[in-house]
XYZ file of C-alpha atoms in Angstrom:
752
model
C 39.626 160.542 122.267
C 37.408 158.594 124.599
C 38.576 159.668 128.098
C 36.293 157.054 129.780
C 38.502 154.105 128.650
C 40.534 152.351 131.281
C 43.857 154.146 131.576
C 47.162 152.239 131.731
C 49.705 154.802 132.906
C 52.470 152.137 132.693
C 54.180 153.194 135.950
C 56.425 150.444 137.132
C 55.588 149.558 140.725
C 57.816 147.570 143.009
C 61.435 146.556 142.844
C 60.672 143.083 141.400
C 58.811 144.506 138.475
C 61.404 147.114 137.885
C 64.216 144.558 137.751
C 62.247 142.368 135.417
C 62.187 145.118 132.737
C 65.801 146.158 132.706
C 67.092 146.937 129.201
C 65.591 143.990 127.313
C 64.762 144.601 123.712
C 62.140 141.878 123.434
C 58.513 142.635 122.975
C 56.291 141.544 125.784
C 53.656 138.966 124.745
C 51.149 140.265 127.349
C 48.351 141.550 125.086
C 47.040 144.178 127.511
C 49.943 145.548 129.590
C 52.764 147.261 127.680
C 56.310 146.516 128.685
C 58.681 149.511 128.876
C 62.378 148.912 128.344
C 65.740 150.666 128.044
C 66.685 154.338 127.742
C 67.914 157.169 129.911
C 66.242 157.181 133.337
C 67.852 160.343 134.584
C 66.426 161.960 137.801
C 67.073 165.478 136.532
C 65.268 168.273 138.221
C 63.915 169.404 134.788
C 60.207 168.748 134.449
C 59.484 165.360 132.833
C 56.130 164.290 131.459
C 54.381 160.948 131.390
C 53.493 158.886 128.290
C 50.593 156.527 128.817
C 48.340 154.329 126.693
C 44.654 153.522 126.911
C 43.763 149.874 127.113
C 46.019 147.940 124.720
C 44.675 144.721 123.203
C 46.260 142.326 120.750
C 49.704 143.912 120.909
C 52.576 144.889 123.230
C 54.387 148.193 123.506
C 57.921 149.275 124.299
C 59.120 152.783 125.080
C 62.777 153.730 125.358
C 62.557 155.196 128.914
C 61.797 152.710 131.639
C 59.692 155.141 133.655
C 57.826 156.439 130.595
C 58.778 160.052 131.438
C 60.321 162.529 129.013
C 61.571 166.078 128.984
C 59.878 168.639 126.708
C 61.400 168.410 123.211
C 62.853 164.978 123.776
C 62.328 162.230 121.125
C 59.911 159.440 122.265
C 60.491 156.151 120.481
C 57.657 153.529 120.338
C 57.896 149.885 119.276
C 54.576 148.093 118.873
C 54.522 144.285 118.459
C 51.346 142.604 117.181
C 50.566 139.362 119.127
C 47.274 138.363 117.466
C 47.793 137.081 113.917
C 44.207 137.954 112.935
C 44.796 141.640 113.698
C 46.779 144.419 112.057
C 47.754 147.908 113.103
C 45.482 150.718 111.913
C 46.670 153.915 113.577
C 47.659 155.826 116.667
C 45.202 158.373 118.036
C 46.602 161.122 120.185
C 45.314 164.594 120.988
C 48.579 165.619 122.606
C 51.240 164.928 120.067
C 51.788 164.113 116.364
C 53.045 160.521 116.007
C 55.122 159.613 112.975
C 55.397 156.035 111.686
C 59.009 155.293 110.953
C 58.769 151.656 109.768
C 56.021 149.071 109.494
C 55.960 145.314 108.913
C 53.134 142.831 109.415
C 53.870 142.421 113.138
C 56.025 145.301 114.135
C 55.509 149.077 114.120
C 58.185 151.622 114.982
C 57.059 155.225 115.587
C 58.161 158.367 117.361
C 57.110 161.904 118.428
C 58.475 164.940 120.089
C 57.445 165.250 123.749
C 55.271 168.344 124.422
C 55.178 170.216 127.675
C 52.427 168.042 129.113
C 51.489 164.365 129.713
C 50.591 162.386 126.612
C 47.798 159.775 126.315
C 47.786 157.442 123.269
C 45.147 155.086 121.837
C 46.307 152.168 119.703
C 43.699 151.282 117.081
C 43.829 147.785 115.693
C 41.682 146.268 112.948
C 40.800 142.814 111.707
C 43.254 141.533 109.086
C 41.725 140.826 105.679
C 42.263 137.000 105.707
C 41.458 136.820 102.020
C 44.304 139.156 101.120
C 48.050 138.611 101.288
C 50.947 140.946 100.729
C 54.335 141.174 99.052
C 56.392 140.966 102.255
C 59.709 141.373 100.434
C 60.715 142.626 96.906
C 64.430 142.749 96.072
C 65.237 144.146 92.621
C 68.799 143.506 91.594
C 68.173 144.655 88.033
C 68.374 148.138 86.533
C 64.725 147.953 85.431
C 61.822 149.677 87.107
C 59.327 147.278 88.554
C 55.552 148.062 88.956
C 55.083 146.190 92.275
C 56.527 147.103 95.627
C 56.849 145.756 99.194
C 53.545 145.962 101.042
C 51.253 145.652 98.024
C 48.182 143.546 98.882
C 46.166 141.218 96.659
C 43.262 138.804 97.229
C 43.751 135.050 96.943
C 43.212 134.098 93.289
C 43.800 137.601 91.957
C 45.828 137.847 88.674
C 48.831 139.980 89.561
C 50.979 141.619 86.842
C 54.570 142.578 87.384
C 55.632 145.044 84.682
C 59.277 146.114 83.924
C 60.082 149.375 82.234
C 62.941 151.784 81.868
C 64.681 150.218 78.884
C 64.190 148.696 75.445
C 63.779 144.948 75.741
C 64.535 142.076 73.376
C 64.144 138.297 73.528
C 67.606 138.001 75.144
C 66.427 140.311 77.953
C 63.501 137.932 78.470
C 65.709 134.849 78.816
C 68.254 136.684 81.071
C 65.700 138.222 83.448
C 64.992 135.954 86.437
C 61.995 136.359 88.753
C 61.867 134.207 91.881
C 58.484 134.183 93.669
C 58.917 132.228 96.869
C 60.441 128.971 95.549
C 59.232 129.207 91.990
C 61.276 130.666 89.066
C 59.999 132.567 86.052
C 61.031 134.635 83.003
C 58.923 137.627 81.843
C 57.480 138.141 78.351
C 57.783 141.093 75.944
C 54.726 143.344 75.858
C 53.450 144.353 72.415
C 56.820 143.669 70.741
C 57.622 145.168 67.324
C 60.351 143.460 65.308
C 61.347 141.541 68.393
C 61.710 144.493 70.743
C 59.448 146.257 73.296
C 59.393 149.022 75.817
C 58.214 146.801 78.596
C 58.179 143.206 79.885
C 55.684 141.561 82.125
C 54.934 138.505 84.192
C 51.436 137.553 85.334
C 50.858 135.235 88.272
C 48.044 134.183 90.522
C 48.242 135.339 94.135
C 48.566 132.347 96.528
C 46.975 132.120 99.945
C 50.141 133.372 101.714
C 52.504 136.320 101.705
C 55.139 136.177 99.018
C 58.756 137.221 98.433
C 59.907 138.385 94.947
C 63.509 138.530 93.841
C 64.380 140.076 90.471
C 67.842 139.758 88.884
C 69.459 139.814 85.464
C 72.412 137.851 83.990
C 73.925 136.946 80.631
C 73.599 133.148 80.706
C 73.648 130.633 77.842
C 70.998 127.942 78.413
C 70.677 124.707 76.527
C 69.002 121.322 76.873
C 72.492 119.944 76.345
C 73.839 122.104 79.206
C 74.585 121.233 82.799
C 73.300 122.011 86.310
C 74.815 124.756 88.405
C 74.474 124.420 92.152
C 75.689 126.345 95.235
C 76.766 124.415 98.320
C 74.502 125.031 101.323
C 75.827 128.062 103.223
C 74.646 130.958 105.328
C 76.610 133.633 103.531
C 75.319 134.035 99.956
C 72.598 133.150 97.455
C 72.757 132.803 93.686
C 70.901 135.282 91.540
C 70.202 135.370 87.807
C 69.704 131.619 88.269
C 67.164 128.931 88.053
C 68.061 125.550 89.540
C 65.907 123.762 86.951
C 67.862 125.247 83.992
C 70.956 123.809 82.347
C 73.829 126.090 81.452
C 76.657 126.170 78.919
C 77.704 129.544 80.223
C 76.811 131.109 83.530
C 77.026 134.927 83.857
C 75.029 135.330 87.046
C 75.835 136.621 90.466
C 75.959 136.181 94.260
C 74.120 138.310 96.755
C 75.626 138.371 100.225
C 73.785 138.686 103.505
C 74.768 141.779 105.482
C 77.251 141.097 108.281
C 78.913 138.127 106.594
C 82.541 138.539 105.348
C 83.219 136.286 102.407
C 86.803 135.306 101.984
C 86.542 132.819 99.057
C 84.241 131.890 96.222
C 85.277 128.857 94.129
C 83.732 126.547 91.645
C 84.662 123.331 89.828
C 83.313 121.744 86.631
C 82.604 118.038 87.067
C 83.234 115.861 90.074
C 86.893 115.475 89.153
C 87.431 119.121 88.129
C 89.832 121.456 89.859
C 88.572 124.153 92.191
C 88.877 127.494 90.497
C 88.948 130.821 92.413
C 86.403 133.251 90.965
C 86.242 135.724 93.838
C 85.919 139.417 93.279
C 85.329 141.494 96.413
C 81.819 142.287 97.515
C 81.179 145.965 98.167
C 78.494 147.584 100.235
C 75.875 146.689 97.568
C 76.394 142.965 98.556
C 76.512 141.870 94.895
C 79.321 139.986 93.289
C 79.452 138.839 89.701
C 80.124 135.150 88.949
C 81.422 134.185 85.475
C 81.747 130.491 84.525
C 82.642 129.776 80.876
C 82.624 126.599 78.821
C 80.545 124.475 81.143
C 81.072 120.830 80.149
C 79.795 119.094 83.286
C 77.755 119.892 86.349
C 79.073 122.882 88.276
C 79.539 123.077 92.112
C 80.104 126.373 93.847
C 81.381 126.791 97.370
C 81.705 129.845 99.534
C 83.924 130.386 102.624
C 83.319 133.181 105.102
C 82.391 134.190 108.600
C 79.908 136.407 110.420
C 81.629 139.625 111.483
C 78.608 141.641 112.438
C 76.588 144.387 110.873
C 78.018 147.939 111.047
C 75.551 150.752 111.085
C 76.162 153.949 109.176
C 74.593 157.128 110.600
C 74.401 160.432 108.708
C 74.299 163.903 110.225
C 72.766 166.561 107.982
C 71.743 163.816 105.491
C 69.129 166.180 104.029
C 71.938 168.554 102.950
C 73.062 166.345 100.107
C 71.688 164.476 97.102
C 73.633 161.298 96.003
C 74.433 161.361 92.263
C 76.099 158.037 91.599
C 74.921 155.715 94.402
C 72.310 155.451 97.060
C 73.224 156.021 100.692
C 73.634 152.825 102.649
C 72.808 152.437 106.325
C 74.433 149.097 107.054
C 77.561 147.373 105.867
C 80.036 144.543 106.591
C 83.615 144.709 107.665
C 85.855 144.983 104.537
C 83.176 146.539 102.343
C 84.234 149.441 100.095
C 81.748 152.297 99.987
C 81.876 155.358 97.720
C 79.317 158.006 96.936
C 79.372 161.159 94.764
C 76.946 163.773 95.877
C 75.908 167.395 95.414
C 74.376 169.832 97.887
C 70.606 170.029 98.174
C 69.441 173.476 96.968
C 68.253 174.228 100.481
C 71.822 173.965 101.902
C 75.341 175.117 101.269
C 78.034 172.608 102.244
C 80.666 174.337 104.411
C 83.380 171.692 104.114
C 84.218 168.086 103.339
C 82.353 165.247 105.099
C 83.888 164.163 108.435
C 83.938 160.612 109.720
C 83.768 158.874 113.085
C 84.414 155.131 113.473
C 86.634 154.798 110.283
C 89.809 156.125 108.912
C 89.519 157.823 105.512
C 92.472 158.798 103.327
C 92.733 162.478 102.454
C 92.678 161.617 98.746
C 89.418 159.715 99.149
C 87.202 162.603 100.384
C 86.318 165.861 98.727
C 83.333 168.225 99.033
C 81.432 166.097 96.441
C 82.764 162.534 97.056
C 83.968 160.092 99.605
C 85.355 156.533 99.631
C 85.950 154.411 102.706
C 86.462 150.796 103.839
C 84.224 149.611 106.679
C 86.121 148.373 109.653
C 85.227 147.032 113.130
C 83.124 150.032 114.322
C 79.862 151.720 113.497
C 80.348 154.820 111.393
C 78.964 158.349 111.613
C 79.294 160.599 108.596
C 78.665 164.356 108.990
C 78.006 166.713 106.106
C 78.971 170.196 107.320
C 76.227 172.487 106.085
C 74.235 175.624 106.569
C 70.712 176.417 105.497
C 70.521 178.846 102.608
C 68.493 182.017 102.519
C 64.733 181.682 102.729
C 62.326 182.329 99.793
C 58.787 183.505 100.481
C 56.107 184.852 98.296
C 54.207 188.044 99.196
C 50.511 187.672 99.526
C 48.524 188.070 96.285
C 44.880 187.440 96.178
C 45.150 186.169 92.530
C 47.751 183.502 93.453
C 46.295 180.059 94.346
C 49.517 178.156 95.087
C 53.154 177.932 94.012
C 56.215 175.669 93.886
C 59.850 176.750 93.836
C 62.486 174.453 92.228
C 66.215 174.581 91.823
C 67.715 172.036 89.373
C 64.278 170.468 89.334
C 64.372 169.826 93.059
C 61.614 171.434 95.172
C 62.919 173.848 97.825
C 62.167 176.922 99.835
C 65.762 178.097 100.193
C 68.548 178.896 97.785
C 72.172 180.089 97.882
C 73.124 183.729 97.176
C 72.822 184.599 93.455
C 71.534 181.105 92.628
C 69.103 180.749 89.770
C 65.784 179.106 90.552
C 62.319 178.568 88.967
C 59.100 179.876 90.338
C 56.026 177.830 89.323
C 52.799 179.774 90.062
C 49.226 178.458 89.959
C 46.853 181.329 89.516
C 43.143 181.460 90.330
C 40.701 180.921 87.417
C 40.434 184.056 85.327
C 43.786 185.407 86.465
C 47.222 185.268 84.899
C 50.681 186.131 86.133
C 52.397 188.840 84.113
C 55.679 189.248 85.894
C 57.558 188.567 89.149
C 60.574 190.054 90.943
C 62.688 189.510 93.972
C 63.027 191.744 97.035
C 66.113 191.376 99.223
C 66.204 191.664 102.973
C 66.992 195.386 102.696
C 63.906 195.998 100.620
C 65.852 196.402 97.361
C 63.770 195.276 94.380
C 65.190 193.316 91.474
C 64.179 193.508 87.811
C 60.929 192.156 86.631
C 61.094 188.550 85.266
C 58.497 187.147 82.865
C 56.735 183.797 82.560
C 57.319 181.199 79.884
C 55.859 177.800 79.037
C 57.719 174.627 78.216
C 56.527 172.289 75.457
C 54.052 170.654 77.860
C 52.486 173.957 78.798
C 54.014 174.130 82.254
C 54.469 177.804 83.154
C 57.431 179.059 85.192
C 59.515 182.147 85.768
C 63.313 181.930 85.995
C 64.665 184.147 88.795
C 67.894 184.838 90.660
C 68.481 185.074 94.449
C 69.658 188.415 95.827
C 73.319 188.745 96.717
C 72.587 188.491 100.486
C 69.712 187.847 102.839
C 66.391 186.165 102.483
C 64.278 186.666 99.380
C 60.682 187.707 98.838
C 58.864 187.278 95.547
C 56.484 189.940 94.436
C 54.107 189.133 91.520
C 52.001 191.149 89.157
C 48.762 189.668 87.890
C 46.026 190.576 85.465
C 42.699 189.331 84.149
C 42.886 186.592 81.444
C 40.707 184.661 79.054
C 39.492 181.296 80.256
C 39.234 177.930 78.529
C 36.663 175.251 79.105
C 36.736 171.840 77.502
C 33.492 170.479 76.043
C 32.552 166.805 76.113
C 34.651 164.843 73.545
C 33.584 161.641 71.818
C 36.164 158.837 71.602
C 38.891 160.490 73.699
C 39.928 163.302 75.974
C 41.884 166.548 75.936
C 44.095 168.076 78.657
C 45.696 171.467 79.161
C 47.909 172.521 82.078
C 45.984 175.617 83.167
C 42.666 177.217 82.346
C 43.480 181.009 81.960
C 45.667 182.699 79.348
C 46.577 186.063 77.934
C 46.002 187.067 74.300
C 48.708 185.572 72.004
C 49.760 183.038 74.600
C 50.623 179.582 73.234
C 48.071 177.092 74.614
C 49.652 173.591 74.768
C 47.317 170.646 74.790
C 47.385 166.782 74.653
C 44.807 164.479 72.964
C 44.270 160.909 74.154
C 42.079 158.727 71.892
C 40.149 155.782 73.248
C 42.088 153.433 70.880
C 44.637 153.465 68.120
C 41.788 153.338 65.538
C 40.905 156.929 66.259
C 42.863 160.124 65.519
C 42.666 163.850 66.254
C 41.030 165.741 63.382
C 40.668 169.358 64.443
C 39.864 171.705 67.317
C 36.840 173.932 67.268
C 35.133 176.590 69.414
C 32.038 174.646 70.320
C 29.984 177.760 70.874
C 30.668 179.225 67.391
C 31.736 176.112 65.465
C 34.857 178.019 64.357
C 37.947 175.874 63.591
C 40.992 176.816 65.614
C 44.296 176.595 63.793
C 46.628 174.223 65.591
C 50.207 172.953 65.162
C 50.383 169.264 65.955
C 53.151 166.675 66.748
C 51.317 163.361 66.862
C 48.904 163.661 69.820
C 50.266 166.915 71.247
C 49.952 170.443 69.871
C 49.405 174.085 70.532
C 47.413 177.113 69.275
C 47.501 180.846 69.778
C 45.039 182.249 72.371
C 42.602 184.752 70.824
C 41.221 187.793 72.612
C 38.304 185.962 74.111
C 37.442 183.019 76.332
C 36.885 179.688 74.685
C 34.909 176.552 75.036
C 36.957 173.877 73.174
C 35.892 170.674 71.547
C 38.380 168.260 70.020
C 36.993 166.427 66.979
C 38.214 162.820 66.998
C 37.485 160.613 64.006
C 38.021 157.000 62.982
C 41.084 156.200 60.930
C 40.893 154.366 57.648
C 41.043 150.635 58.379
C 41.640 147.422 56.550
C 40.215 144.091 57.795
C 42.785 141.470 56.824
C 42.671 137.665 56.666
C 45.708 135.479 57.139
C 45.550 132.460 54.778
C 47.773 129.853 53.146
C 49.955 126.992 54.341
C 49.782 127.835 57.977
C 49.988 124.183 58.988
C 53.444 123.988 57.494
C 54.764 126.759 59.799
C 55.962 126.274 63.318
C 54.715 129.860 64.070
C 53.996 133.170 62.438
C 53.837 136.603 64.114
C 52.302 139.615 62.355
C 52.085 143.079 63.955
C 51.165 146.582 62.850
C 53.448 149.388 64.090
C 50.552 151.856 64.862
C 47.486 149.744 65.539
C 49.598 147.243 67.453
C 47.260 144.611 66.011
C 48.765 141.122 66.199
C 47.971 138.024 64.180
C 49.272 134.483 64.389
C 48.257 130.918 63.569
C 45.471 131.104 66.112
C 44.307 134.636 65.285
C 43.896 134.843 61.548
C 41.694 137.994 61.276
C 43.087 141.401 62.162
C 42.226 145.120 61.652
C 45.027 147.431 60.578
C 45.405 151.168 59.933
C 45.863 152.286 56.359
C 49.374 153.698 56.050
C 50.941 151.794 58.892
C 53.598 149.167 58.401
C 52.967 145.436 58.952
C 55.880 143.164 59.897
C 55.620 139.391 59.333
C 57.918 136.912 61.018
C 57.345 133.303 59.830
C 59.191 130.432 61.486
C 59.558 127.160 59.586
C 60.730 123.827 60.746
C 64.529 123.705 60.343
C 67.083 121.010 60.196
C 70.507 121.501 61.776
C 72.219 122.878 58.641
C 69.595 124.060 56.127
C 66.100 125.367 55.737
C 63.759 122.601 54.523
C 61.139 125.034 53.211
C 60.813 128.123 51.023
C 58.378 130.688 52.333
C 56.602 133.096 50.004
C 54.459 135.925 51.372
C 51.937 137.824 49.228
C 49.450 140.548 49.845
C 46.102 140.914 48.031
C 44.977 144.462 47.410
C 41.702 145.039 45.517
C 41.931 141.513 44.258
C 45.491 141.919 42.900
C 48.237 139.687 44.249
C 51.704 141.013 44.951
C 54.728 139.212 46.435
C 56.488 140.738 49.427
C 60.307 140.490 49.416
C 62.091 139.092 52.492
C 64.762 140.878 54.428
C 66.694 138.719 56.814
C 63.770 136.337 57.260
C 61.048 138.971 57.854
C 58.582 140.666 55.521
C 57.311 144.183 55.739
C 54.936 146.407 53.812
C 52.651 149.454 54.110
C 48.930 148.824 54.495
C 46.954 150.120 51.500
C 43.267 150.797 51.189
C 41.726 147.620 49.790
C 44.113 145.223 51.491
C 42.126 142.018 52.243
C 44.478 139.124 52.639
C 48.002 138.031 53.524
C 48.872 134.788 51.833
C 51.711 132.621 53.072
C 52.766 129.662 50.990
C 55.347 127.078 52.092
C 57.264 124.893 49.568
C 59.337 122.027 50.660
C 62.851 122.097 49.234
C 64.300 119.104 47.454
C 66.270 117.268 50.112
C 70.026 117.496 49.497
C 72.118 115.023 51.383
C 75.595 115.853 52.704
C 78.694 114.338 51.143
C 80.408 111.632 53.281
C 84.069 111.657 54.135
C 86.244 108.579 54.840
C 89.416 109.513 56.691
C 92.716 107.510 56.755
C 95.448 108.899 59.042
C 98.324 107.708 61.229
C 97.708 107.426 65.021
C 98.458 110.592 66.952
C 97.594 112.911 64.052
C 94.915 115.530 64.935
C 92.694 116.794 62.139
C 90.460 119.882 62.243
C 88.399 121.406 59.411
C 86.663 124.444 58.093
C 83.532 123.864 55.946
C 82.333 126.877 54.069
C 84.566 129.018 56.254
C 83.073 127.688 59.497
C 85.292 125.709 61.986
C 84.085 122.132 62.645
C 85.623 119.270 64.595
C 83.936 116.497 62.614
C 82.852 116.123 58.965
C 79.711 114.194 59.811
C 76.757 115.878 58.090
C 78.712 119.057 57.417
C 79.694 118.738 53.744
C 76.534 120.264 52.288
C 76.775 121.586 48.746
C 75.749 125.128 47.903
C 73.991 126.372 44.775
C 77.020 125.397 42.661
C 76.840 121.844 43.897
C 80.102 122.112 45.815
C 81.141 122.411 49.412
C 84.419 124.215 50.339
C 86.660 122.179 52.620
C 89.915 123.190 54.440
C 91.929 120.538 56.246
C 94.346 121.266 59.120
C 96.921 118.656 60.207
C 97.989 119.231 63.755
C 96.674 122.777 63.289
C 98.712 123.394 60.078
C 97.044 123.934 56.675
C 100.367 123.196 54.902
C 102.060 120.578 57.100
C 105.749 120.019 56.489
C 105.805 116.474 57.735
C 102.616 114.959 56.239
C 101.062 114.564 52.810
C 97.367 115.375 52.296
C 95.364 113.666 49.549
C 91.649 114.028 48.760
C 90.010 111.503 46.360
C 86.449 111.821 44.924
C 83.969 108.974 44.746
C 85.576 107.741 41.467
C 89.009 107.667 43.143
C 90.111 110.770 41.237
C 92.287 113.240 43.110
C 90.580 116.527 44.021
C 92.984 119.309 43.174
C 93.436 121.903 45.962
C 93.177 125.594 45.631
C 96.192 126.870 47.575
C 96.458 130.286 49.167
C 99.302 131.887 51.171
C 98.333 130.262 54.468
C 95.411 127.918 53.598
C 94.464 125.079 51.298
C 90.863 124.562 50.067
C 89.237 121.693 48.299
C 86.002 122.139 46.326
C 84.038 118.965 47.211
C 81.338 117.697 44.773
C 80.853 114.059 45.844
C 81.718 111.612 48.714
C 85.422 111.785 49.406
C 88.348 109.887 50.928
C 91.028 111.785 52.827
C 94.447 110.137 53.073
C 97.065 111.523 55.461
C 100.534 109.949 55.154
C 103.949 110.809 56.635
C 106.496 112.351 54.259
């Protein structure tokens, strides 16, 4: 640190200056003189040491003691506010203490350190902000999907930014029901490399604007239609709609509301149409601040209103938080009066829980708290939750010059402590040329356990399963030996990885091959010094072999697969769209991309989309493949076509034939006033016979008539006449009556 800089010791001189500081929580806008606020200002006789800052420019500073003096071991809290918009915080420099950043935003830094037994001098290092870059200042993900971006990510203006979703299998319905709001714009993602309409990821690409952005991600189960209606939320300060786009029109809305913390919502209502009745649709918010909102059968514009009040934010503080791992929910640190909050948890391997959680600031029923669960309702006070716990016995590893490093895990959680008799896994990393042969525990009395031996998982990760002694701390003693090494030679068209470089004779050596594209495949593994082929067992791109009694220099031989260059030809102009994709190459073809390369042996799926009328396909699609000059038709299954790529495949031919247009039969209806008729045509319910009586292959349409909801009315006669005035004889069942219609008809309903 440069000790020649001007020193600001921040000692408050004079009563006027002292009274001006008080306990204000605001950040002083003075760019050079830090303001010190709040805290315990005890005049204890215990030695107290001074915190001071070298010259501070472009920011202001708060400490939590008004005289800047702290006892040894006391926590010092720093709040730094940035007053120059062209600057951003870089770091603290301090030779006297280790300063930890607790939180950071674009203009506010919160940090802390433990006071040593001496005065502390701190430099605040600022840097010029990259004015061509902007950040994601907020990202709220209300979906269950993993998102590739996070708060704080920075991009330059004009950069193409890709937001990728993973963690599920996605279909087209997931696309339409995933909503992404970037500032005031709304988007849906797209499937990535879909096969048969599904994919393992979705993505959205957008251009970074010249400002910071907020991203909100949510999912619903809405039904959208051009014939739908607008859904709107009355202006309020309590909640926002999610899984929602104000530009879309809805027939059904299965979205949600997200509530601002500190606002207690007492009513959520909606009405359909200006003259509609207000309907209560309120289900209680919990501490997650999400409430589902279901509105069915939307027949007019929907208005939503919310009633509530600000009751204040309640803080939740945890003591011994590190002692537990939540299993069904995250821990929350803020809540609103009336929120329900429940968490299931288990002890961290480092700790043993010595009792049930205890609570301050809230009453909890005895039935709602166990040693692995609690449930509470937030009231008027802040809450402190204590997890009674003790640290388990310590695990250390005795020095061994062959051991490079190690990790200890219990239930796949890294730890250096475990409970008595608990089983844990020891993951050693040995130095090159050395292998671990066994390990054993030694208890605090020096009693040695049995030797335990290493094993590899299917990825080649080596570990030793061990058990803690009955009492006391645990030491691990290891045995090691010389081993045979493996080096990997340069590989064309790909790469090879193994998890360690030294093995014993007869060890299984697990490896993974990554080819540079799907048009290459692993062929064999050789010793590049002798040319000898090494026998391997493979499962796609992963495999293993048995280590010989010598060191190896390995080379993976990667070769091109057999390929077929394929043209898409035919009546493409008669198709609305066509999508062709290979399941291994992932090659895609469409109306704009009519040449593709596929892997021999993979399956191709073809999805043609024709122009359709409301009730029937107007076209017949035929798909053929040409292999070595021979044409063969591909049969359709549910509108798609699939076949295996053969050597010699050159063309996919799509022909589209227009069907002869068949007009629907017309119906003339005569009935008394007040009689309500409904129908089923070809077993489907309809409210009108306009354009529905379409003949099938037999030239007839099946019609059922219901008079005031009855198929066999007791008070009315039903008569159906054909276009020559002949009566159509009904086929009568137990509860239904069906007419087979083969021409225009007249329906006469008369009272008995």
